[in-house]
Coordinates of N, CA and C in Angstrom, one line a residue:
M19 N 0.8 -1.2 0.0 CA 0.0 0.0 0.0 C 0.9 1.3 0.0
Q20 N 0.5 2.2 -0.8 CA 1.2 3.5 -0.9 C 0.9 4.3 0.4
D21 N 1.9 5.1 0.8 CA 1.7 5.9 2.0 C 2.4 7.3 1.8
A22 N 2.3 8.1 2.9 CA 2.8 9.5 2.8 C 4.3 9.5 2.4
E23 N 5.0 8.6 2.9 CA 6.5 8.6 2.5 C 6.7 8.3 1.1
D24 N 5.9 7.5 0.5 CA 5.9 7.2 -1.0 C 5.6 8.5 -1.7
V25 N 4.6 9.2 -1.3 CA 4.2 10.5 -1.9 C 5.3 11.5 -1.9
R26 N 5.9 11.6 -0.7 CA 7.0 12.5 -0.5 C 8.2 12.2 -1.4
R27 N 8.6 10.9 -1.4 CA 9.7 10.5 -2.2 C 9.5 10.8 -3.7
I28 N 8.3 10.4 -4.2 CA 8.0 10.7 -5.6 C 8.0 12.1 -5.9
C29 N 7.2 12.9 -5.1 CA 7.1 14.4 -5.4 C 8.5 15.0 -5.4
L30 N 9.3 14.7 -4.4 CA 10.6 15.4 -4.3 C 11.6 14.9 -5.4
S31 N 11.3 13.8 -6.1 CA 12.1 13.3 -7.2 C 11.8 14.1 -8.5
L32 N 10.7 14.8 -8.5 CA 10.3 15.6 -9.7 C 11.1 16.9 -9.7
P33 N 11.5 17.3 -10.9 CA 12.3 18.5 -11.0 C 11.7 19.8 -10.3
D34 N 12.6 20.5 -9.7 CA 12.3 21.8 -9.1 C 11.2 21.7 -8.1
T35 N 11.0 20.6 -7.4 CA 9.9 20.4 -6.4 C 10.4 20.7 -5.0
T36 N 9.6 21.3 -4.2 CA 9.9 21.6 -2.8 C 8.7 21.2 -2.0
E37 N 8.9 20.9 -0.7 CA 7.9 20.6 0.2 C 7.7 21.8 1.2
K38 N 6.5 22.2 1.5 CA 6.2 23.3 2.4 C 4.9 23.0 3.2
I39 N 4.9 23.2 4.5 CA 3.8 23.0 5.3 C 2.8 24.2 5.1
A40 N 1.6 24.0 4.7 CA 0.6 25.0 4.5 C -0.7 24.4 5.0
W41 N -1.6 25.2 5.7 CA -2.8 24.7 6.3 C -2.6 23.5 7.1
S42 N -1.5 23.5 7.8 CA -1.1 22.4 8.7 C -0.9 21.0 8.1
M43 N -0.6 21.0 6.8 CA -0.3 19.8 6.1 C 0.8 19.9 5.1
P44 N 1.5 18.8 4.7 CA 2.5 18.9 3.7 C 1.9 19.3 2.3
T45 N 2.6 20.2 1.6 CA 2.2 20.5 0.3 C 3.5 20.4 -0.6
F46 N 3.3 20.1 -1.9 CA 4.4 20.0 -2.8 C 4.2 21.0 -3.9
R47 N 5.3 21.7 -4.3 CA 5.2 22.7 -5.2 C 6.4 22.6 -6.3
V48 N 6.0 23.0 -7.5 CA 7.0 23.0 -8.6 C 7.2 24.5 -8.9
A49 N 8.4 25.0 -8.8 CA 8.7 26.4 -9.1 C 7.7 27.3 -8.3
G50 N 7.4 26.9 -7.1 CA 6.6 27.6 -6.2 C 5.1 27.4 -6.3
K51 N 4.6 26.7 -7.3 CA 3.2 26.5 -7.6 C 2.8 25.1 -7.1
M52 N 1.8 25.1 -6.2 CA 1.3 23.8 -5.6 C 0.8 22.8 -6.6
F53 N 1.2 21.5 -6.5 CA 0.6 20.5 -7.3 C 0.1 19.3 -6.6
A54 N 0.4 19.2 -5.3 CA -0.1 18.1 -4.5 C -0.1 18.4 -3.0
T55 N -1.0 17.9 -2.3 CA -1.1 18.0 -0.8 C -1.3 16.7 -0.2
L56 N -1.0 16.6 1.1 CA -1.3 15.4 1.9 C -2.3 15.7 3.0
P57 N -3.6 15.8 2.7 CA -4.6 16.1 3.7 C -5.0 14.8 4.4
E58 N -6.1 14.9 5.2 CA -6.8 13.7 5.7 C -5.9 12.7 6.5
E59 N -5.1 13.3 7.4 CA -4.2 12.4 8.2 C -3.2 11.6 7.2
E60 N -3.0 12.2 6.1 CA -2.1 11.6 5.1 C -2.5 10.3 4.5
T61 N -3.8 10.0 4.5 CA -4.3 8.8 3.9 C -4.8 9.0 2.4
S62 N -4.8 10.3 2.0 CA -5.2 10.6 0.6 C -4.3 11.8 0.2
I63 N -4.3 12.0 -1.1 CA -3.6 13.2 -1.7 C -4.6 14.0 -2.4
A64 N -4.3 15.3 -2.6 CA -5.1 16.1 -3.5 C -4.1 16.5 -4.6
V65 N -4.6 16.4 -5.8 CA -3.7 16.7 -7.0 C -4.5 17.6 -8.0
R66 N -3.8 18.3 -8.8 CA -4.5 19.0 -9.9 C -5.1 18.1 -10.9
C67 N -6.3 18.5 -11.4 CA -6.9 17.7 -12.4 C -8.0 18.6 -13.1
P68 N -7.9 18.7 -14.4 CA -9.0 19.5 -15.1 C -10.4 19.0 -14.7
K69 N -11.3 19.9 -14.5 CA -12.6 19.6 -13.9 C -13.3 18.5 -14.8
E70 N -13.2 18.6 -16.1 CA -13.9 17.6 -16.9 C -13.4 16.2 -16.7
E71 N -12.1 16.1 -16.6 CA -11.4 14.8 -16.3 C -11.7 14.3 -14.9
R72 N -11.7 15.3 -14.0 CA -11.9 15.0 -12.6 C -13.3 14.3 -12.4
D73 N -14.3 14.9 -13.0 CA -15.7 14.4 -12.9 C -15.8 13.0 -13.5
E74 N -15.1 12.8 -14.6 CA -15.1 11.4 -15.2 C -14.4 10.4 -14.3
L75 N -13.3 10.8 -13.7 CA -12.5 9.9 -12.8 C -13.4 9.5 -11.6
V76 N -14.1 10.5 -11.0 CA -14.9 10.2 -9.8 C -16.0 9.3 -10.2
L77 N -16.7 9.5 -11.3 CA -17.8 8.6 -11.8 C -17.3 7.2 -12.1
A78 N -16.1 7.1 -12.7 CA -15.5 5.8 -13.1 C -15.0 5.0 -11.9
E79 N -14.4 5.7 -11.0 CA -13.7 5.0 -9.8 C -14.0 5.7 -8.5
P80 N -15.2 5.7 -8.0 CA -15.5 6.5 -6.8 C -14.8 6.0 -5.6
G81 N -14.4 4.8 -5.6 CA -13.6 4.2 -4.4 C -12.2 4.8 -4.4
K82 N -11.7 5.3 -5.5 CA -10.4 5.8 -5.6 C -10.3 7.3 -5.6
F83 N -11.2 7.9 -6.3 CA -11.2 9.4 -6.5 C -12.4 10.0 -5.9
W84 N -12.3 11.2 -5.3 CA -13.4 12.0 -4.7 C -13.1 13.4 -4.7
I85 N -14.1 14.2 -4.6 CA -13.9 15.7 -4.6 C -14.3 16.2 -3.2
A86 N -13.4 16.9 -2.5 CA -13.7 17.5 -1.2 C -14.6 18.7 -1.5
D87 N -15.5 18.9 -0.6 CA -16.5 20.0 -0.8 C -15.8 21.4 -1.0
H88 N -14.8 21.7 -0.3 CA -14.2 23.0 -0.4 C -13.3 23.1 -1.7
E89 N -13.1 22.0 -2.4 CA -12.3 22.0 -3.6 C -13.2 21.9 -4.9
A90 N -14.5 21.8 -4.7 CA -15.4 21.5 -5.8 C -15.3 22.5 -6.9
G91 N -15.1 23.8 -6.6 CA -15.0 24.8 -7.6 C -13.6 25.0 -8.2
F92 N -12.7 24.1 -7.8 CA -11.3 24.2 -8.3 C -10.9 22.9 -9.1
A93 N -9.9 23.0 -9.8 CA -9.4 21.8 -10.6 C -8.5 20.9 -9.8
W94 N -9.1 20.3 -8.7 CA -8.4 19.4 -7.9 C -9.2 18.2 -7.6
V95 N -8.6 17.1 -7.4 CA -9.3 15.8 -7.1 C -8.5 15.1 -5.9
R96 N -9.2 14.4 -5.1 CA -8.5 13.6 -4.0 C -8.4 12.2 -4.5
V97 N -7.3 11.6 -4.0 CA -7.0 10.2 -4.4 C -6.7 9.4 -3.1
R98 N -7.5 8.3 -2.8 CA -7.2 7.5 -1.7 C -6.0 6.7 -1.9
L99 N -5.0 6.8 -1.0 CA -3.7 6.1 -1.2 C -3.9 4.6 -1.2
A100 N -4.8 4.1 -0.3 CA -5.0 2.7 -0.1 C -5.6 2.0 -1.4
S101 N -6.2 2.8 -2.2 CA -6.9 2.3 -3.4 C -5.9 2.2 -4.6
L102 N -4.7 2.7 -4.5 CA -3.8 2.7 -5.7 C -3.2 1.3 -5.8
E103 N -3.0 0.9 -7.1 CA -2.5 -0.4 -7.4 C -1.0 -0.6 -7.0
D104 N -0.2 0.5 -7.3 CA 1.2 0.4 -7.0 C 1.9 1.7 -7.1
S105 N 3.2 1.8 -6.9 CA 3.9 3.0 -6.9 C 3.9 3.6 -8.3
D106 N 3.8 2.8 -9.4 CA 3.8 3.4 -10.7 C 2.5 4.2 -10.9
E107 N 1.4 3.7 -10.4 CA 0.2 4.5 -10.6 C 0.3 5.8 -9.8
L108 N 0.8 5.7 -8.6 CA 1.0 7.0 -7.8 C 1.9 7.9 -8.5
R109 N 3.0 7.4 -9.0 CA 3.9 8.3 -9.8 C 3.3 8.9 -11.0
D110 N 2.5 8.2 -11.7 CA 1.8 8.7 -12.9 C 0.8 9.9 -12.5
I111 N 0.1 9.7 -11.4 CA -0.8 10.7 -10.9 C -0.1 11.9 -10.5
L112 N 1.0 11.8 -9.7 CA 1.7 12.9 -9.2 C 2.5 13.6 -10.4
A113 N 3.0 12.9 -11.3 CA 3.7 13.5 -12.4 C 2.7 14.3 -13.3
D114 N 1.5 13.8 -13.5 CA 0.5 14.5 -14.3 C 0.2 15.8 -13.6
S115 N 0.0 15.8 -12.3 CA -0.3 17.0 -11.6 C 0.9 18.0 -11.7
W116 N 2.1 17.5 -11.6 CA 3.3 18.3 -11.7 C 3.3 19.0 -13.0
R117 N 3.0 18.3 -14.1 CA 2.9 18.9 -15.4 C 2.0 20.1 -15.5
Q118 N 0.8 19.9 -14.8 CA -0.2 21.0 -14.9 C 0.3 22.3 -14.1
A119 N 1.2 22.1 -13.2 CA 1.7 23.3 -12.4 C 3.0 23.8 -12.9
A120 N 3.8 23.0 -13.6 CA 5.1 23.3 -14.0 C 5.2 24.5 -15.0
P121 N 6.2 25.4 -14.9 CA 6.3 26.4 -15.9 C 6.8 25.8 -17.2
T122 N 6.6 26.6 -18.3 CA 7.0 26.1 -19.6 C 8.4 25.7 -19.7
R123 N 9.3 26.4 -19.0 CA 10.8 26.1 -19.1 C 11.0 24.6 -18.6
L124 N 10.3 24.2 -17.6 CA 10.5 22.8 -17.1 C 9.8 21.8 -18.0
L125 N 8.7 22.2 -18.5 CA 8.0 21.3 -19.5 C 8.8 21.0 -20.7
E126 N 9.5 22.1 -21.1 CA 10.4 21.9 -22.3 C 11.6 21.1 -22.0
S127 N 12.1 21.3 -20.7 CA 13.3 20.5 -20.3 C 13.0 19.0 -20.1
Y128 N 11.8 18.7 -19.7 CA 11.4 17.3 -19.4 C 10.1 17.0 -20.2
P129 N 10.2 16.9 -21.5 CA 9.0 16.8 -22.4 C 8.2 15.5 -22.1
D130 N 8.8 14.5 -21.7 CA 8.1 13.2 -21.5 C 7.6 12.9 -20.1
L131 N 8.0 13.8 -19.1 CA 7.7 13.5 -17.7 C 6.2 13.8 -17.5
G132 N 5.5 12.7 -17.0 CA 4.1 12.8 -16.7 C 3.2 12.5 -17.9
L133 N 3.8 12.2 -19.0 CA 2.9 11.9 -20.2 C 2.7 10.4 -20.2
P134 N 1.5 9.9 -20.6 CA 1.2 8.5 -20.7 C 2.2 7.8 -21.6
A135 N 2.7 6.6 -21.1 CA 3.6 5.8 -22.0 C 2.8 5.3 -23.2
D136 N 3.5 5.2 -24.3 CA 2.8 4.6 -25.5 C 2.6 3.1 -25.2
G137 N 1.3 2.7 -25.5 CA 1.0 1.3 -25.2 C 1.1 0.6 -26.4

């Protein structure tokens, strides 16, 4: 099962990422812009996700994804760590969120980071 230390390890392995406590919880930022948090006693993560995709994720896998009431108006989704298959799935989710927050210079430097692998 994935836990807060796995989240921390993966987030901090992403380029230009720092950890900062905000709202009494760990948050992870790329170039100063938040892309992940560890709320709920660190049993879930909140990550960036376009609203259209977020709604589809929640409908498709409600045991894995959910929307916190105070985040409903924003492009964020919660992910239950216990529901993830493995560290690869966690890394994919975190890297995708990182891409949404990263500045263009980093996206250009790491063009494949966070993109789905060709199947």
